[in-house]
JSON list of C-alpha atoms in Angstrom, two decimals:
[
{"chain": "A", "resi": 450, "resn": "MET", "atom": "CA", "xyz": [121.90, 97.35, 115.67]},
{"chain": "A", "resi": 451, "resn": "ALA", "atom": "CA", "xyz": [122.17, 100.57, 113.61]},
{"chain": "A", "resi": 452, "resn": "LYS", "atom": "CA", "xyz": [120.77, 103.76, 115.15]},
{"chain": "A", "resi": 453, "resn": "ASN", "atom": "CA", "xyz": [118.13, 104.20, 112.47]},
{"chain": "A", "resi": 454, "resn": "TRP", "atom": "CA", "xyz": [116.52, 100.78, 113.03]},
{"chain": "A", "resi": 455, "resn": "LEU", "atom": "CA", "xyz": [113.62, 100.26, 115.37]},
{"chain": "A", "resi": 456, "resn": "GLU", "atom": "CA", "xyz": [113.26, 97.29, 117.69]},
{"chain": "A", "resi": 457, "resn": "ALA", "atom": "CA", "xyz": [109.52, 96.64, 117.73]},
{"chain": "A", "resi": 458, "resn": "HIS", "atom": "CA", "xyz": [107.11, 94.37, 119.50]},
{"chain": "A", "resi": 459, "resn": "ALA", "atom": "CA", "xyz": [104.57, 92.56, 117.32]},
{"chain": "A", "resi": 460, "resn": "ASP", "atom": "CA", "xyz": [101.18, 92.06, 118.95]},
{"chain": "A", "resi": 461, "resn": "PHE", "atom": "CA", "xyz": [98.35, 91.16, 116.62]},
{"chain": "A", "resi": 462, "resn": "SER", "atom": "CA", "xyz": [95.82, 91.48, 119.45]},
{"chain": "A", "resi": 463, "resn": "ALA", "atom": "CA", "xyz": [96.85, 95.09, 120.25]},
{"chain": "A", "resi": 464, "resn": "GLY", "atom": "CA", "xyz": [93.90, 96.45, 118.28]},
{"chain": "A", "resi": 465, "resn": "VAL", "atom": "CA", "xyz": [95.88, 98.95, 116.21]},
{"chain": "A", "resi": 466, "resn": "HIS", "atom": "CA", "xyz": [94.33, 99.69, 112.82]},
{"chain": "A", "resi": 467, "resn": "THR", "atom": "CA", "xyz": [96.47, 101.78, 110.48]},
{"chain": "A", "resi": 468, "resn": "PHE", "atom": "CA", "xyz": [98.07, 102.06, 107.06]},
{"chain": "A", "resi": 469, "resn": "GLY", "atom": "CA", "xyz": [101.74, 102.40, 106.16]},
{"chain": "A", "resi": 470, "resn": "GLN", "atom": "CA", "xyz": [101.15, 106.03, 105.17]},
{"chain": "A", "resi": 471, "resn": "CYS", "atom": "CA", "xyz": [99.95, 106.74, 108.75]},
{"chain": "A", "resi": 472, "resn": "MET", "atom": "CA", "xyz": [103.26, 105.83, 110.39]},
{"chain": "A", "resi": 473, "resn": "ALA", "atom": "CA", "xyz": [106.47, 107.83, 110.80]},
{"chain": "A", "resi": 474, "resn": "LEU", "atom": "CA", "xyz": [109.66, 107.96, 112.83]},
{"chain": "A", "resi": 475, "resn": "ALA", "atom": "CA", "xyz": [110.21, 111.39, 114.41]},
{"chain": "A", "resi": 476, "resn": "ASP", "atom": "CA", "xyz": [112.52, 113.05, 116.93]},
{"chain": "A", "resi": 477, "resn": "LEU", "atom": "CA", "xyz": [109.70, 114.74, 118.87]},
{"chain": "A", "resi": 478, "resn": "ASN", "atom": "CA", "xyz": [111.82, 116.17, 121.68]},
{"chain": "A", "resi": 479, "resn": "ALA", "atom": "CA", "xyz": [114.93, 117.04, 119.61]},
{"chain": "A", "resi": 480, "resn": "ASP", "atom": "CA", "xyz": [116.97, 114.74, 121.87]},
{"chain": "A", "resi": 481, "resn": "GLY", "atom": "CA", "xyz": [118.12, 112.26, 119.21]},
{"chain": "A", "resi": 482, "resn": "ASP", "atom": "CA", "xyz": [115.58, 109.64, 120.33]},
{"chain": "A", "resi": 483, "resn": "HIS", "atom": "CA", "xyz": [113.33, 108.90, 117.37]},
{"chain": "A", "resi": 484, "resn": "ARG", "atom": "CA", "xyz": [109.85, 107.60, 118.19]},
{"chain": "A", "resi": 485, "resn": "LEU", "atom": "CA", "xyz": [107.39, 105.62, 116.12]},
{"chain": "A", "resi": 486, "resn": "ILE", "atom": "CA", "xyz": [104.27, 107.70, 115.47]},
{"chain": "A", "resi": 487, "resn": "ILE", "atom": "CA", "xyz": [101.16, 105.77, 114.41]},
{"chain": "A", "resi": 488, "resn": "ALA", "atom": "CA", "xyz": [97.76, 107.23, 113.54]},
{"chain": "A", "resi": 489, "resn": "ASP", "atom": "CA", "xyz": [95.33, 104.54, 114.70]},
{"chain": "A", "resi": 490, "resn": "HIS", "atom": "CA", "xyz": [92.07, 104.91, 112.80]},
{"chain": "A", "resi": 491, "resn": "GLY", "atom": "CA", "xyz": [90.43, 102.21, 114.93]},
{"chain": "A", "resi": 492, "resn": "GLN", "atom": "CA", "xyz": [87.13, 101.16, 113.45]},
{"chain": "A", "resi": 493, "resn": "PHE", "atom": "CA", "xyz": [86.72, 104.59, 111.80]},
{"chain": "A", "resi": 494, "resn": "LEU", "atom": "CA", "xyz": [86.29, 103.13, 108.33]},
{"chain": "A", "resi": 495, "resn": "ALA", "atom": "CA", "xyz": [83.71, 100.60, 109.54]},
{"chain": "A", "resi": 496, "resn": "ASN", "atom": "CA", "xyz": [81.45, 102.78, 111.72]},
{"chain": "A", "resi": 497, "resn": "ARG", "atom": "CA", "xyz": [82.59, 106.36, 110.96]},
{"chain": "A", "resi": 498, "resn": "SER", "atom": "CA", "xyz": [83.58, 107.08, 114.55]},
{"chain": "A", "resi": 499, "resn": "GLN", "atom": "CA", "xyz": [86.26, 109.71, 115.18]},
{"chain": "A", "resi": 500, "resn": "ALA", "atom": "CA", "xyz": [89.87, 108.66, 114.63]},
{"chain": "A", "resi": 501, "resn": "LYS", "atom": "CA", "xyz": [92.25, 108.95, 117.62]},
{"chain": "A", "resi": 502, "resn": "LEU", "atom": "CA", "xyz": [96.00, 109.33, 118.11]},
{"chain": "A", "resi": 503, "resn": "LYS", "atom": "CA", "xyz": [97.52, 107.02, 120.73]},
{"chain": "A", "resi": 504, "resn": "LYS", "atom": "CA", "xyz": [100.67, 107.96, 122.64]},
{"chain": "A", "resi": 505, "resn": "ASN", "atom": "CA", "xyz": [102.75, 105.14, 124.11]},
{"chain": "A", "resi": 506, "resn": "LYS", "atom": "CA", "xyz": [106.12, 104.90, 125.80]},
{"chain": "A", "resi": 507, "resn": "GLY", "atom": "CA", "xyz": [107.41, 101.44, 125.04]},
{"chain": "A", "resi": 508, "resn": "LEU", "atom": "CA", "xyz": [104.39, 99.20, 125.50]},
{"chain": "A", "resi": 509, "resn": "ALA", "atom": "CA", "xyz": [102.74, 101.45, 128.11]},
{"chain": "A", "resi": 510, "resn": "PRO", "atom": "CA", "xyz": [99.92, 103.74, 126.91]},
{"chain": "A", "resi": 511, "resn": "LEU", "atom": "CA", "xyz": [100.40, 107.41, 127.82]},
{"chain": "A", "resi": 512, "resn": "GLY", "atom": "CA", "xyz": [97.33, 108.98, 126.26]},
{"chain": "A", "resi": 513, "resn": "LEU", "atom": "CA", "xyz": [94.59, 108.99, 123.65]},
{"chain": "A", "resi": 514, "resn": "PHE", "atom": "CA", "xyz": [94.02, 112.16, 121.64]},
{"chain": "A", "resi": 515, "resn": "GLY", "atom": "CA", "xyz": [91.61, 113.35, 118.97]},
{"chain": "A", "resi": 516, "resn": "PRO", "atom": "CA", "xyz": [93.05, 114.78, 115.77]},
{"chain": "A", "resi": 517, "resn": "PRO", "atom": "CA", "xyz": [93.93, 118.50, 115.62]},
{"chain": "A", "resi": 518, "resn": "ASP", "atom": "CA", "xyz": [90.91, 120.59, 114.68]},
{"chain": "A", "resi": 519, "resn": "GLY", "atom": "CA", "xyz": [92.81, 123.52, 113.14]},
{"chain": "A", "resi": 520, "resn": "ARG", "atom": "CA", "xyz": [91.84, 126.12, 115.76]}
]
């Protein structure tokens, strides 16, 4: 498989709610390993709760973060 392709796991019960514009591939650690970044808005549009950013390594969750507040 070419280096710029992503092998992904499809799980419709994962509970990720996003749009195509909220996804990107990025080399976060400048080590040549590009990661999929997804902004999961959850049920934000339905109940106006705060959106969160999820950090995963493979299928394992590593953290849940609020958006940057500009401070």
